[in-house]
Coordinates of C-alpha atoms in Angstrom, one line a residue:
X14 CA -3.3 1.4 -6.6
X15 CA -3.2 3.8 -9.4
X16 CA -0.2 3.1 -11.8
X17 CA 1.5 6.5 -13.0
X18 CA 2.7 6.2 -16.7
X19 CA 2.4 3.0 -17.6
X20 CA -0.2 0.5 -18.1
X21 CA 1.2 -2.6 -16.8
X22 CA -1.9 -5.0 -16.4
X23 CA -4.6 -6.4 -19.0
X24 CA -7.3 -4.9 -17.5
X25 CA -9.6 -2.7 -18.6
X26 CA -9.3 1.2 -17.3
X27 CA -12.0 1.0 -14.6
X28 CA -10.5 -2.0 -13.2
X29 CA -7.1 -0.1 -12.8
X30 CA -8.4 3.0 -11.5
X31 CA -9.9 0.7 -8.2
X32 CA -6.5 -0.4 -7.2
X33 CA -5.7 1.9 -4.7
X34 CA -4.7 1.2 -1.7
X35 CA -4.3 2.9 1.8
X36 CA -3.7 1.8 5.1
X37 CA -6.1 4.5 7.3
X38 CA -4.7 4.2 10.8
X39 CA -6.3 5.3 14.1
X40 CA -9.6 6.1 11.8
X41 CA -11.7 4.2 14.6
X42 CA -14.6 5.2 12.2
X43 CA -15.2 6.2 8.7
X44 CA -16.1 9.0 6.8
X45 CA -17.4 9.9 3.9
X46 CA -16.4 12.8 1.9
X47 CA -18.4 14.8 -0.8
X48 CA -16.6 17.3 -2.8
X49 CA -18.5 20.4 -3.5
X50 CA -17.9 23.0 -6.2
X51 CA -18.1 26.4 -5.0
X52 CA -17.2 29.3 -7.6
X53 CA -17.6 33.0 -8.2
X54 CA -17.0 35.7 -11.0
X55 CA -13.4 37.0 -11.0
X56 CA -12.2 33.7 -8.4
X57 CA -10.5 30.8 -8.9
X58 CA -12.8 27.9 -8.3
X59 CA -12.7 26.1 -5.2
X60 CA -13.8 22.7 -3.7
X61 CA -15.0 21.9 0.0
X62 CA -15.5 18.5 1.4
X63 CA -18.5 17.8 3.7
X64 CA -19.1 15.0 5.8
X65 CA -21.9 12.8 3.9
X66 CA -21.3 9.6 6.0
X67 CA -23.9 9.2 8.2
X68 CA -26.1 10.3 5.4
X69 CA -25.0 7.7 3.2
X70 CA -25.9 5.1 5.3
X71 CA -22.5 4.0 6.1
X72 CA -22.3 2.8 9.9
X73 CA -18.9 1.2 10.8
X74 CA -16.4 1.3 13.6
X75 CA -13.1 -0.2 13.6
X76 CA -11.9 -2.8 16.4
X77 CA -8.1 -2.6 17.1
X78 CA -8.5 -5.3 19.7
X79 CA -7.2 -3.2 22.4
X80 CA -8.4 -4.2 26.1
X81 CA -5.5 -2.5 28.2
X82 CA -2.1 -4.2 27.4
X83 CA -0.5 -2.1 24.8
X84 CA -0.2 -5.1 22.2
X85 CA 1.8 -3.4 18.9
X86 CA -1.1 -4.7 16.5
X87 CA -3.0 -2.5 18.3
X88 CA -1.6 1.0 16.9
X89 CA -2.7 -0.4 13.1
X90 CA -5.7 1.1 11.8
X91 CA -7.9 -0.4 8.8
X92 CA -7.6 -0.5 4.9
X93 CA -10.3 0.0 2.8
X94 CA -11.3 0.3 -1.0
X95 CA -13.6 1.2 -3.6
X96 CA -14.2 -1.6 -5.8
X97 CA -17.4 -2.1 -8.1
X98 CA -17.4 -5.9 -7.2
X99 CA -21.1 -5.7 -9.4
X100 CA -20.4 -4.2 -12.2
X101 CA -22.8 -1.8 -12.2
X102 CA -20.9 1.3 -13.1
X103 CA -21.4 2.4 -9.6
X104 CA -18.2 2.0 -7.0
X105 CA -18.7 0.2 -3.9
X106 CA -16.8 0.9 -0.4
X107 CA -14.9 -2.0 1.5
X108 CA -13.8 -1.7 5.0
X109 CA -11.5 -4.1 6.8
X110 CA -11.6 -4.4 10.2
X111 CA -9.7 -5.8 13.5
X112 CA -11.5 -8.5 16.3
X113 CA -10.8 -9.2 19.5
X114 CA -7.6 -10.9 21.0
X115 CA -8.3 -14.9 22.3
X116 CA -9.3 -14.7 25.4
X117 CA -9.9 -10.3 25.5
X118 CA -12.9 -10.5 24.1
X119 CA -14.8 -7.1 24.5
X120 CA -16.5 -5.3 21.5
X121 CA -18.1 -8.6 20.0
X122 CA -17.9 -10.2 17.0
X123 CA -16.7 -7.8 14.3
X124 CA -15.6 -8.4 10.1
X125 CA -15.0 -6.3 7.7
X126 CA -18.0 -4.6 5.6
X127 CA -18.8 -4.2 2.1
X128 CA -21.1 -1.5 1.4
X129 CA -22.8 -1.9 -1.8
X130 CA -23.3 1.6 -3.8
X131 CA -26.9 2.1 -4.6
X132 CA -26.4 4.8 -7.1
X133 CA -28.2 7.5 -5.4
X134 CA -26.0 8.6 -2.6
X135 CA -26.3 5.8 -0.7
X136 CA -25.0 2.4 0.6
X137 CA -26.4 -0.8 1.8
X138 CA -24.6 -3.2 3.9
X139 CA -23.8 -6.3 1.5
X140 CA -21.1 -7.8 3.9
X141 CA -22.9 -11.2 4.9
X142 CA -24.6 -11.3 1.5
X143 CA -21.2 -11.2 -0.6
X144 CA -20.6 -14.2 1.9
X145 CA -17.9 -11.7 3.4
X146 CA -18.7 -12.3 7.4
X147 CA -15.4 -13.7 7.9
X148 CA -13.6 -12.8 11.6
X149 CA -10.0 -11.9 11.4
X150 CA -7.6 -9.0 12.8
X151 CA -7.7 -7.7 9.2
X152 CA -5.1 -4.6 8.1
X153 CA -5.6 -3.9 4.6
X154 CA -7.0 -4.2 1.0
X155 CA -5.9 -5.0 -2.8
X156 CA -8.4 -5.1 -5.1
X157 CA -7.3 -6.9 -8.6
X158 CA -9.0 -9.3 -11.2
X159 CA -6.6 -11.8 -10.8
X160 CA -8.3 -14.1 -13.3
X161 CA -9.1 -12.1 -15.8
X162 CA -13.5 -12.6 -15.7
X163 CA -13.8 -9.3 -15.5
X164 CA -14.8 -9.2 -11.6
X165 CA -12.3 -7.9 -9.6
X166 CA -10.9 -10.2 -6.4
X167 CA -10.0 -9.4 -2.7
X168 CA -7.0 -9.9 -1.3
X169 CA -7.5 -9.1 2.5
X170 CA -4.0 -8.7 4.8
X171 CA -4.2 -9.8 8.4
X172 CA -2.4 -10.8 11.8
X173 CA -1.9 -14.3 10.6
X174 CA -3.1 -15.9 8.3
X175 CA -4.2 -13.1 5.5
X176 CA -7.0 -14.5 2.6
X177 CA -7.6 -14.5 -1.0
X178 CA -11.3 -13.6 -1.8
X179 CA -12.5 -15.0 -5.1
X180 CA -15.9 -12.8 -7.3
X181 CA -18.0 -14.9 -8.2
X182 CA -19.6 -12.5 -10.3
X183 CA -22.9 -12.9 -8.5
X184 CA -22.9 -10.3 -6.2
X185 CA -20.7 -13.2 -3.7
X186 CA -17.1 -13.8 -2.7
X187 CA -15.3 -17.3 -2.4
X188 CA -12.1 -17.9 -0.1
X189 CA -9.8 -19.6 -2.4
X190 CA -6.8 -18.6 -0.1
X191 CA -6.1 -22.9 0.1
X192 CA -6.7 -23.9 -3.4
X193 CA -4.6 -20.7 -4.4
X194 CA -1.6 -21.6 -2.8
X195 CA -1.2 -19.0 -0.5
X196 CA -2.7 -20.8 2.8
X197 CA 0.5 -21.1 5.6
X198 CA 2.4 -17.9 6.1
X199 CA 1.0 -16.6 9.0
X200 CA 2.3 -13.5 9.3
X201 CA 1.7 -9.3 10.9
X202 CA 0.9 -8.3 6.7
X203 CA -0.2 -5.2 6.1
X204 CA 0.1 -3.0 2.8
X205 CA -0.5 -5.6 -0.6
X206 CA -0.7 -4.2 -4.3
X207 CA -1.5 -6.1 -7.1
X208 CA 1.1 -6.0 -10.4
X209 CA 2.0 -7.6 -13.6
X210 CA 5.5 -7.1 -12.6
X211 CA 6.5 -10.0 -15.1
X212 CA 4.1 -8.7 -18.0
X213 CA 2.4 -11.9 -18.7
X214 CA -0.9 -10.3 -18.5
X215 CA -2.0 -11.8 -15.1
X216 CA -1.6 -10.1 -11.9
X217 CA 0.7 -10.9 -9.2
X218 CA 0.8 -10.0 -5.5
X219 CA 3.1 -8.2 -3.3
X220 CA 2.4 -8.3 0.3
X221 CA 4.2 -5.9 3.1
X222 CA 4.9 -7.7 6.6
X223 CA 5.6 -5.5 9.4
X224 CA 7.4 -7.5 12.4
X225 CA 8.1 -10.6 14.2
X226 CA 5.5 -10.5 16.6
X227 CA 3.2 -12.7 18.6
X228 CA 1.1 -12.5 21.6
X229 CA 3.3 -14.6 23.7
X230 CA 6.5 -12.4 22.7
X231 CA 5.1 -9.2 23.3
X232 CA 7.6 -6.9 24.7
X233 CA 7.0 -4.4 27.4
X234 CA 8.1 -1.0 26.7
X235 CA 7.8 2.5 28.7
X236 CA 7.7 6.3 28.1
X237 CA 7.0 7.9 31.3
X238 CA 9.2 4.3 33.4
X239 CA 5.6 3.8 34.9
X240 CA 3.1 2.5 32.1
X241 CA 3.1 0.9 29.7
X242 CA 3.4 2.0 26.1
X243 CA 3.6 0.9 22.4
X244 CA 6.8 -0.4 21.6
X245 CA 8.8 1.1 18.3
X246 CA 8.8 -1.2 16.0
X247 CA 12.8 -1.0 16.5
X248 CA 11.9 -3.6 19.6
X249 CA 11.3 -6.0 17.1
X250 CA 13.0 -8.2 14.8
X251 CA 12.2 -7.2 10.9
X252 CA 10.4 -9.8 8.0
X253 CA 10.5 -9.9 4.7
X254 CA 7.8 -9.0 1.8
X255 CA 6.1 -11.5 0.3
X256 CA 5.8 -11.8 -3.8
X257 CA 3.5 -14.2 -5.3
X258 CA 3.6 -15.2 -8.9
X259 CA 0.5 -15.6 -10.5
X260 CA 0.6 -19.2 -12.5
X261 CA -2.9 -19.0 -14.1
X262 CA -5.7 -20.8 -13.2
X263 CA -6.2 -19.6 -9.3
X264 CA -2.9 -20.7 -8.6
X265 CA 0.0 -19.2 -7.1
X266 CA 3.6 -19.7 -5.7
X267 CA 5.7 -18.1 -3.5
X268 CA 8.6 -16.2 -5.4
X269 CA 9.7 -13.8 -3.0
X270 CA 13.6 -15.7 -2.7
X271 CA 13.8 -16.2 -6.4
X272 CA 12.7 -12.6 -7.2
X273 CA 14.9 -11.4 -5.3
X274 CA 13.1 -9.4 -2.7
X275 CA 14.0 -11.6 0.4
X276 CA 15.1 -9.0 2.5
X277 CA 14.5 -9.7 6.5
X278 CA 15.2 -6.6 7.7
X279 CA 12.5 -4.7 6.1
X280 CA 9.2 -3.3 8.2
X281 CA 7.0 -2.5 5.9
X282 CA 3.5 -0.5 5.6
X283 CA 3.1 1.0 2.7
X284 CA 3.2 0.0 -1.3
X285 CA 3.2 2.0 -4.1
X286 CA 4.1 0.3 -8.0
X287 CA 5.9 2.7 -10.3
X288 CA 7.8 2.8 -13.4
X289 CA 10.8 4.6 -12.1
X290 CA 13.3 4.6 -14.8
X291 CA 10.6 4.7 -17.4
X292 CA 11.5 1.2 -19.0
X293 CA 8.4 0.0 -19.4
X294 CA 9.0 -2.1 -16.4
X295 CA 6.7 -1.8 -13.2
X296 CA 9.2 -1.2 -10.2
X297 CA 7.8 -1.5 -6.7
X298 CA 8.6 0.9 -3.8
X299 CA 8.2 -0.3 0.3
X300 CA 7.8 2.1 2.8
X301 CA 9.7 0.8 6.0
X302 CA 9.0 1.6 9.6
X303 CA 12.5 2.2 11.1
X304 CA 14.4 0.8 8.2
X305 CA 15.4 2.0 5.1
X306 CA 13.0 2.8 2.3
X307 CA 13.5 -0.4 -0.6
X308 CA 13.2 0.4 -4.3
X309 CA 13.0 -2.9 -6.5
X310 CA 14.3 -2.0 -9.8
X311 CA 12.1 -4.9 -12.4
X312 CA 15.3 -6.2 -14.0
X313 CA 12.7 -7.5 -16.8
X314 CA 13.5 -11.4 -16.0
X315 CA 11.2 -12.3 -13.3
X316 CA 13.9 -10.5 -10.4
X317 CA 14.2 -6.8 -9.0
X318 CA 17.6 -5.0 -7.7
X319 CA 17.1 -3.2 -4.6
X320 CA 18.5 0.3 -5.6
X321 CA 16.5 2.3 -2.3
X322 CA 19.6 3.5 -1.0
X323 CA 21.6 4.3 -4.3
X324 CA 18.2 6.0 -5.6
X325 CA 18.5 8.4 -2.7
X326 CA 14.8 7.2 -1.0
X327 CA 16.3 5.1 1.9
X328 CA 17.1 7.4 4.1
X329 CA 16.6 11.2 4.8
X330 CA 18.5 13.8 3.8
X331 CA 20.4 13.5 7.2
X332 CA 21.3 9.7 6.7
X333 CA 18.7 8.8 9.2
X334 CA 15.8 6.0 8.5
X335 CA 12.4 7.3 9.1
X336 CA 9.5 5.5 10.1
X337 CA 7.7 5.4 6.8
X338 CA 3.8 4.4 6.6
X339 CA 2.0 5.7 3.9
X340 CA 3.2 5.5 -0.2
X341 CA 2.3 6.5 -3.4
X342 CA 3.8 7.7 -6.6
X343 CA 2.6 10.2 -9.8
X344 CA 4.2 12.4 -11.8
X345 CA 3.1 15.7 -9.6
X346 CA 5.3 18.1 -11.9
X347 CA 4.8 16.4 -15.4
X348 CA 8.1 15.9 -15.8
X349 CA 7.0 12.8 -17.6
X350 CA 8.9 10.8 -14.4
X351 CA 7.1 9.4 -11.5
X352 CA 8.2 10.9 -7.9
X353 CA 7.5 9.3 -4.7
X354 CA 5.7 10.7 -1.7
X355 CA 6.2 8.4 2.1
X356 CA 4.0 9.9 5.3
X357 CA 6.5 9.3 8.2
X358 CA 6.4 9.9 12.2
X359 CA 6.0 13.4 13.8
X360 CA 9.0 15.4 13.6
X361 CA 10.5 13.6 10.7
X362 CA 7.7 15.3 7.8
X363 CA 6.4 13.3 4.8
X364 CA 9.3 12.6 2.1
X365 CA 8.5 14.2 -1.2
X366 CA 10.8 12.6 -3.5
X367 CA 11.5 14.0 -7.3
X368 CA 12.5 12.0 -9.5
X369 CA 15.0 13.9 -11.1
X370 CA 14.9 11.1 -14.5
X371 CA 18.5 10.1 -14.3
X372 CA 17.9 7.1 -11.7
X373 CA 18.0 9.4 -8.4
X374 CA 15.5 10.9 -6.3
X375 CA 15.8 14.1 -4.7
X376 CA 13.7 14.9 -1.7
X377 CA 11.7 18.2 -2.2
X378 CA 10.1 18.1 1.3
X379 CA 12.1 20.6 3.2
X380 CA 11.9 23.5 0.5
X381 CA 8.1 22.8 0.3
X382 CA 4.8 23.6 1.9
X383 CA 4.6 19.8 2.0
X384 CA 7.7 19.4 4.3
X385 CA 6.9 22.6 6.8
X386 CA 3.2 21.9 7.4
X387 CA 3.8 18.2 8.1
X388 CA 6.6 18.5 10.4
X389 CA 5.0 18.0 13.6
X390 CA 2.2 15.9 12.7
X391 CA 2.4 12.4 12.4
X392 CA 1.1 11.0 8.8
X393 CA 0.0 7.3 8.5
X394 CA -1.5 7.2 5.2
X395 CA -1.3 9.3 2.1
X396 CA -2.0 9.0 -1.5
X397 CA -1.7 11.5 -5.0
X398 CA -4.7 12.3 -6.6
X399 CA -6.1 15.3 -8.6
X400 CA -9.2 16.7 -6.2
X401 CA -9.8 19.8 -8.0
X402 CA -9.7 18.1 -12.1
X403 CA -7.1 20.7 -13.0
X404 CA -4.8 17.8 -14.1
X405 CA -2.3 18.5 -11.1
X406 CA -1.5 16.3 -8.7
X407 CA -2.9 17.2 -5.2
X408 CA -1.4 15.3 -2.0
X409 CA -3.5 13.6 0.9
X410 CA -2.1 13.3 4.4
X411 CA -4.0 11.4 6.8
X412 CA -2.9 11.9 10.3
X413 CA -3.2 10.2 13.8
X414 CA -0.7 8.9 16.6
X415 CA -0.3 6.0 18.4
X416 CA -0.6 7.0 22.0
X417 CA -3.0 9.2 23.7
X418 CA 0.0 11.1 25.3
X419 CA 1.8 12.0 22.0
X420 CA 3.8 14.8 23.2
X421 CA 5.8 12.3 25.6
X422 CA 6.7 10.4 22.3
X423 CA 7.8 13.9 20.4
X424 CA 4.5 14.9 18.7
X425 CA 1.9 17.2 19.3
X426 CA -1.7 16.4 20.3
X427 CA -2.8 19.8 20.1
X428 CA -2.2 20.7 16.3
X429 CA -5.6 22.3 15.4
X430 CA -8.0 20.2 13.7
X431 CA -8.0 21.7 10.4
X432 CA -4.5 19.9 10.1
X433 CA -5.6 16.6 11.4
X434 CA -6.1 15.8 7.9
X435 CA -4.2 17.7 5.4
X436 CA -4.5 18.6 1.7
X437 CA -1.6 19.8 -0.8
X438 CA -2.8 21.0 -4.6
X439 CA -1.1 21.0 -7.1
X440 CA 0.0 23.9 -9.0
X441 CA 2.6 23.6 -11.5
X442 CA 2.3 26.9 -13.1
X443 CA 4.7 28.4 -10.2
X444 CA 7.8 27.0 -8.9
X445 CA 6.3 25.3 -6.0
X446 CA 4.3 22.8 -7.4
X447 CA 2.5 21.8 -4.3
X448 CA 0.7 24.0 -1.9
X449 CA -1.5 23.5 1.5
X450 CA -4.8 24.6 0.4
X451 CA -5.2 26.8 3.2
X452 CA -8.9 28.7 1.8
X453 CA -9.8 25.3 0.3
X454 CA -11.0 21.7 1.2
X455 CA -7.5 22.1 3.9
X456 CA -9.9 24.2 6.3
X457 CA -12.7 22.1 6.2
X458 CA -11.1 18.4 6.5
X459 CA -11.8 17.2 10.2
X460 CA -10.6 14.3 12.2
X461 CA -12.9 11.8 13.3
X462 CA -11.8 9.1 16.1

């Protein structure tokens, strides 16, 4: 995950700029964007994506596990990450992926994949090389060198047990989940982010959990009172995060309760690490599904104050608590404060919180292009980054629903496909900062299920 600001880990720049992560949901395969540069005398200069997945050799399709019964895990889509686990200069692509339920099985077995980058436009399918073949409903993707060789690691979240993959810095992977100390939670993790959030130049782990839920408590649920559908996650009782302390020398503990950030009611996705109040401090921000939004202030001692609330990013502007999925932060306006950005559920738009530097948040959505374009879509993931090098932060929106009939839940299926996935530049030089970009890369992004 990028870090706005500050620095807050010992790695070297590369290493920092791999950690993002992003939950892509209902992606049931992957594409591949190339940017393109396309300018003319007297015209600003514009960028279009194309499609370069096939071409790249990339081949992969994601397994939710679904065979009929509407199980909530189901409705999760996969994480992935670039990460040069070679060090060759050249970024590599890794895609988690799902299996099938005990006892369902249909699509065969299924892992993740690691696609190494060849450095000509292509990729080559490393996964059972890197020693990566690993079955598991996997969710999502950190990527960190926790032990400072100057490989990064994996940390993989699942349904159940989630794992700890170890570079060997031969081209392989180790599972050291056991002789890290993480082995025994089993739990429905998805969003992770590494951080120094103690500043002892390792990195630690923080690990979003979604819901108490197993297979034999699934709950039935209806839209129409005769089928079933995917229960809101407000059928289910909440979990906490997870916050593991790195001790040095592959080990960890478990310091979520001592932190702090034991909070059971949370249903989290999405993870972003900021320096909110500019101390120096990394902060971290969960994005909750039906629950208020949590901010952990870094109180600098090894624990965090939850402030979501009092910040003014727990709920909307209406008081009501949205179901939040995707999460990053950057400094969009270079105000020289990092602002927030949460993709939420159709008719509810992404929150587009400023951070207005005095500790409080405002949200910037509604009196934006951001807010009005998003409003009937439904946004899992999202992220900041600058796709045009004008040193502006743009905005992607990745967009997808969770039933087939979406307008019985409230949301549209039939918003045109150039807003299936959505792009916001930056500007800065006006007073809206962010902007669809309508004659841009916006018209040409396509959804691909």
């Amino acid at each position: 995950m990028r870090l706005p600001q500050k620095q807050f880990t010992t790695e070297s720049k590369r290493h920092q700029e791999t950690h993002k992560f992003y939950l892509g949901f209902l992606w049931a395969s992957v594409t591949l964007w190339l940017a393109i540069c396309v300018s003319s005398v007297g015209q600003a200069q514009q960028l279009h994506f194309r499609d370069v997945t096939a071409q790249a050799g990339i081949r992969f399709t994601h397994n939710n596990g679904a065979f009929g019964k509407k199980w909530l895990p189901e409705t999760m889509g996969p994480g992935c990450a670039f990460i040069d686990y070679d060090n060759d200069g050249y970024p590599d692509i890794i895609l988690i992926n799902g299996t099938d339920f005990s006892g369902h099985a249909h699509a065969g077995a299924t892992t993740l994949k690691l696609y190494h980058n060849s450095g000509n436009g292509t990729f080559t399918d490393a996964t059972r090389k890197a020693g990566l073949t690993v079955p598991m409903f996997g969710l999502g993707v950190a990527v960190g060198d926790y032990d400072n060789d100057g490989f990064d690691d994996l940390f993989v979240t699942a349904l159940g047990q989630s794992h700890l993959y170890h570079n060997n810095g031969n081209g392989t992977f180790s599972e050291v989940t056991k002789s890290a100390g993480m082995w025994g939670p089993s739990e429905f993790s998805t969003g992770a982010a590494w951080v120094d959030y103690d500043r002892d130049g390792k990195l630690d782990l923080v690990v979003a959990n979604y819901v108490q839920w197993t297979e034999g408590g699934d709950l039935y649920c209806t839209i129409d009172g005769a089928h079933k559908s995917y229960c809101t996650p407000e059928s289910y009782k909440g979990t906490s995060v997870r916050l593991w302390h790195n001790l040095g020398g592959g080990k960890f503990e478990d310091a979520t309760q001592k932190a702090g950030m034991g909070d059971p009611t949370s249903k989290s996705l999405g993870i972003a690490i900021l320096d909110y109040n500019a101390d120096g401090w990394p902060d971290i921000l969960i994005a909750n599904d039906t629950q208020p939004n949590k901010l952990y202030l870094n109180k600098k001692d090894g624990t965090f104050e939850e402030r979501g609330v009092a910040a003014g990013i727990g709920f909307s502007e209406d008081g009501i608590a949205r179901a939040g999925m995707g999460a990053d932060a950057a400094d969009y306006d270079r105000s020289g404060h990092a602002s927030i950005i949460i993709s939420n559920f159709a008719n509810q738009m992404v929150s587009l919180y400023h951070n207005e530097g005095n500790g409080l948040f405002v949200d910037e959505a509604q009196q934006s292009e951001v807010g009005r374009a998003t409003l009937v879509t439904l946004g899992f993931g999202c992220f900041f980054f600058d796709y045009d090098n004008d040193g502006w932060q743009d905005i992607f929106v990745a967009d997808g629903h969770i039933e087939d009939q979406g307008e019985l839940c409230g949301a549209s299926t039939s918003v045109p496909e150039s807003r299936r996935r959505q792009i916001y530049r930056g500007h800065g030089a006006d007073g809206e900062h962010l902007r669809r970009a309508e004659s841009g890369a916006g018209r040409r992004l396509r959804r691909y299920r």
